Coordinates of N, CA, C and O in Angstrom, one line a residue:
M1 N 429.1 165.2 62.0 CA 428.7 164.0 62.8 C 429.0 164.2 64.3 O 430.0 164.8 64.6
A2 N 428.1 163.8 65.1 CA 428.2 163.9 66.5 C 428.8 162.6 67.1 O 428.8 161.5 66.4
K3 N 429.4 162.6 68.3 CA 430.0 161.4 68.9 C 429.1 160.8 69.9 O 428.5 161.5 70.8
Y4 N 429.0 159.5 69.8 CA 428.1 158.6 70.7 C 428.8 157.3 71.0 O 429.7 156.9 70.2
I5 N 428.4 156.6 72.1 CA 428.8 155.3 72.3 C 428.0 154.4 71.5 O 426.8 154.4 71.5
V6 N 428.6 153.5 70.7 CA 427.9 152.6 69.7 C 427.9 151.3 70.4 O 428.9 150.7 70.8
K7 N 426.6 150.7 70.5 CA 426.4 149.4 71.2 C 426.2 148.3 70.2 O 426.2 147.1 70.7
A8 N 426.0 148.5 68.9 CA 425.8 147.5 67.9 C 426.4 147.9 66.6 O 426.6 149.1 66.4
T9 N 426.7 147.0 65.7 CA 427.3 147.4 64.4 C 426.2 148.1 63.6 O 425.1 147.6 63.5
I10 N 426.6 149.2 63.0 CA 425.6 150.0 62.2 C 426.2 150.1 60.8 O 427.4 150.4 60.6
Q11 N 425.3 149.7 59.8 CA 425.7 149.8 58.4 C 424.7 150.7 57.7 O 423.5 150.6 57.9
T12 N 425.3 151.7 56.9 CA 424.4 152.6 56.2 C 425.2 153.1 55.0 O 426.4 152.8 54.8
L13 N 424.5 153.8 54.1 CA 425.1 154.5 52.9 C 425.2 155.9 53.2 O 424.3 156.6 53.7
E14 N 426.4 156.5 53.0 CA 426.6 157.9 53.2 C 427.4 158.4 52.0 O 428.5 158.0 51.7
K15 N 426.8 159.4 51.3 CA 427.3 159.9 50.0 C 427.7 158.8 49.0 O 428.7 158.9 48.4
G16 N 426.8 157.8 48.9 CA 427.0 156.7 48.0 C 428.0 155.7 48.4 O 428.2 154.7 47.6
K17 N 428.6 155.8 49.6 CA 429.6 154.8 50.0 C 429.1 154.1 51.3 O 428.4 154.7 52.1
K18 N 429.4 152.8 51.4 CA 429.0 152.0 52.5 C 429.8 152.5 53.8 O 431.0 152.6 53.7
L19 N 429.0 152.8 54.9 CA 429.7 153.2 56.1 C 429.3 152.1 57.2 O 428.2 151.8 57.4
V20 N 430.3 151.6 57.8 CA 430.1 150.6 58.9 C 430.7 151.2 60.2 O 431.9 151.6 60.2
I21 N 429.9 151.2 61.2 CA 430.4 151.7 62.5 C 430.3 150.5 63.5 O 429.2 150.0 63.7
K22 N 431.4 150.1 64.1 CA 431.4 149.0 64.9 C 431.3 149.4 66.4 O 431.7 150.5 66.8
P23 N 430.7 148.5 67.2 CA 430.5 148.8 68.6 C 431.9 149.1 69.4 O 432.9 148.5 69.1
S24 N 431.8 150.0 70.3 CA 433.0 150.4 71.1 C 432.6 151.2 72.3 O 431.6 151.9 72.3
A25 N 433.4 151.1 73.4 CA 433.1 151.9 74.6 C 433.6 153.3 74.4 O 433.3 154.2 75.2
E26 N 434.4 153.6 73.4 CA 434.9 154.9 73.1 C 433.9 155.6 72.2 O 433.3 155.0 71.3
P27 N 433.7 156.9 72.4 CA 432.8 157.7 71.6 C 433.2 157.7 70.1 O 434.4 157.8 69.8
Q28 N 432.2 157.6 69.2 CA 432.5 157.6 67.8 C 431.5 158.5 67.1 O 430.5 158.9 67.6
E29 N 431.9 158.9 65.9 CA 431.1 159.8 65.1 C 429.9 159.0 64.5 O 430.1 157.9 64.0
V30 N 428.7 159.6 64.6 CA 427.5 158.9 64.0 C 426.8 160.0 63.2 O 426.7 161.2 63.6
P31 N 426.4 159.7 61.9 CA 425.8 160.6 61.1 C 424.5 161.2 61.8 O 423.7 160.5 62.3
K32 N 424.4 162.6 61.8 CA 423.3 163.3 62.5 C 421.9 162.8 62.0 O 421.0 162.7 62.8
A33 N 421.8 162.4 60.7 CA 420.6 162.0 60.2 C 420.1 160.7 60.8 O 418.9 160.4 60.8
L34 N 421.0 159.9 61.4 CA 420.6 158.6 62.0 C 420.5 158.7 63.6 O 419.9 157.7 64.2
V35 N 420.9 159.7 64.2 CA 421.0 159.8 65.6 C 419.6 159.5 66.3 O 419.5 158.7 67.2
K36 N 418.6 160.2 65.9 CA 417.3 160.1 66.6 C 416.8 158.7 66.5 O 416.3 158.1 67.5
E37 N 416.9 158.0 65.3 CA 416.4 156.7 65.2 C 417.3 155.7 66.0 O 416.7 154.8 66.7
L38 N 418.6 155.8 66.0 CA 419.5 154.9 66.7 C 419.3 155.1 68.2 O 419.4 154.1 68.9
L39 N 419.1 156.3 68.7 CA 418.9 156.5 70.1 C 417.6 155.9 70.5 O 417.5 155.2 71.6
G40 N 416.6 156.0 69.7 CA 415.3 155.4 70.0 C 415.3 153.9 70.1 O 414.6 153.3 70.9
K41 N 416.2 153.3 69.3 CA 416.3 151.8 69.3 C 417.3 151.3 70.3 O 417.5 150.1 70.5
G42 N 418.0 152.2 71.0 CA 419.0 151.9 72.0 C 420.3 151.4 71.4 O 421.1 150.7 72.1
L43 N 420.6 151.7 70.1 CA 421.8 151.2 69.5 C 423.0 152.1 69.8 O 424.2 151.7 69.6
I44 N 422.7 153.4 70.2 CA 423.8 154.3 70.6 C 423.4 155.0 71.9 O 422.2 155.0 72.2
V45 N 424.4 155.5 72.6 CA 424.1 156.2 73.8 C 424.9 157.5 73.8 O 426.0 157.6 73.4
E46 N 424.2 158.6 74.3 CA 424.8 159.9 74.3 C 426.0 159.9 75.3 O 425.9 159.2 76.4
T47 N 427.1 160.5 75.0 CA 428.2 160.5 75.9 C 428.0 161.5 77.1 O 428.4 161.2 78.2
G48 N 427.2 162.6 76.9 CA 426.8 163.5 78.0 C 428.1 164.0 78.7 O 429.1 164.2 78.1
T49 N 427.9 164.3 80.0 CA 429.0 164.9 80.7 C 429.8 163.9 81.5 O 430.9 164.2 81.9
G50 N 429.3 162.7 81.6 CA 430.0 161.6 82.3 C 431.1 161.0 81.4 O 431.2 161.3 80.2
S51 N 431.8 160.0 81.9 CA 432.8 159.3 81.1 C 432.1 158.4 80.1 O 430.9 158.0 80.3
A52 N 432.8 157.9 79.1 CA 432.3 157.0 78.1 C 431.9 155.7 78.8 O 430.9 155.1 78.4
K53 N 432.7 155.2 79.7 CA 432.4 153.9 80.4 C 431.1 154.0 81.1 O 430.3 153.1 81.1
S54 N 430.9 155.1 81.8 CA 429.6 155.2 82.6 C 428.4 155.3 81.7 O 427.3 154.8 82.1
A55 N 428.5 155.8 80.5 CA 427.4 155.9 79.6 C 427.2 154.5 79.0 O 426.0 154.2 78.7
A56 N 428.2 153.7 78.8 CA 428.0 152.4 78.2 C 427.5 151.4 79.2 O 426.9 150.4 78.8
E57 N 427.8 151.6 80.5 CA 427.4 150.7 81.5 C 426.6 151.4 82.6 O 427.1 151.8 83.6
P58 N 425.3 151.5 82.4 CA 424.4 152.2 83.4 C 424.4 151.5 84.7 O 424.5 150.3 84.8
T59 N 424.3 152.3 85.8 CA 424.3 151.7 87.1 C 422.9 151.1 87.4 O 421.9 151.5 86.9
Q60 N 422.9 150.1 88.3 CA 421.7 149.5 88.7 C 421.1 150.1 89.9 O 421.8 150.5 90.8
A61 N 419.8 150.3 89.9 CA 419.1 150.8 91.1 C 419.2 149.8 92.2 O 419.1 148.6 92.0
G62 N 419.3 150.3 93.4 CA 419.3 149.5 94.6 C 420.7 149.0 94.9 O 420.9 148.1 95.8
D63 N 421.7 149.6 94.4 CA 423.1 149.2 94.7 C 423.7 150.0 95.8 O 424.9 150.1 96.0
D64 N 422.8 150.7 96.6 CA 423.3 151.6 97.6 C 423.8 150.7 98.8 O 423.1 149.9 99.3
T65 N 425.0 151.0 99.2 CA 425.6 150.2 100.3 C 425.8 151.1 101.5 O 426.7 151.0 102.3
G66 N 424.9 152.1 101.7 CA 424.9 153.0 102.9 C 424.9 152.3 104.2 O 424.5 151.1 104.3
T67 N 425.2 152.9 105.3 CA 425.2 152.3 106.6 C 424.0 152.8 107.4 O 424.0 152.4 108.6
G68 N 423.1 153.5 106.9 CA 422.0 154.0 107.6 C 421.0 152.9 107.9 O 420.9 151.8 107.3
D69 N 420.2 153.1 109.0 CA 419.2 152.1 109.4 C 417.9 152.4 108.7 O 417.3 153.4 109.0
D70 N 417.5 151.6 107.8 CA 416.2 151.8 107.1 C 415.0 151.2 107.8 O 413.9 151.3 107.4
N71 N 415.2 150.6 108.9 CA 414.1 150.0 109.7 C 413.5 151.0 110.6 O 414.0 151.1 111.8
S72 N 412.5 151.6 110.2 CA 411.9 152.7 111.0 C 410.7 152.2 111.8 O 410.0 153.0 112.5
G73 N 410.4 150.9 111.8 CA 409.3 150.4 112.5 C 409.6 149.9 113.9 O 409.0 149.1 114.5
D74 N 410.5 150.6 114.6 CA 410.9 150.2 116.0 C 409.9 150.6 117.0 O 409.4 151.7 117.1

């Protein structure tokens, strides 16, 4: 099983036993057979090279607080 950030409760059967994976900001193991489907539905997020918190909370576009002058119509 690979590790991913889980955003919703996942219930499945694995080897005849019920498996429940609860949401968490910490990376958790997810059965490889489910990864593609769960990624497509947005229920899990790849941990990648960043921290688990950054993967769980994507940044918003337009949050740039730079000091440059964007007014080029002078």
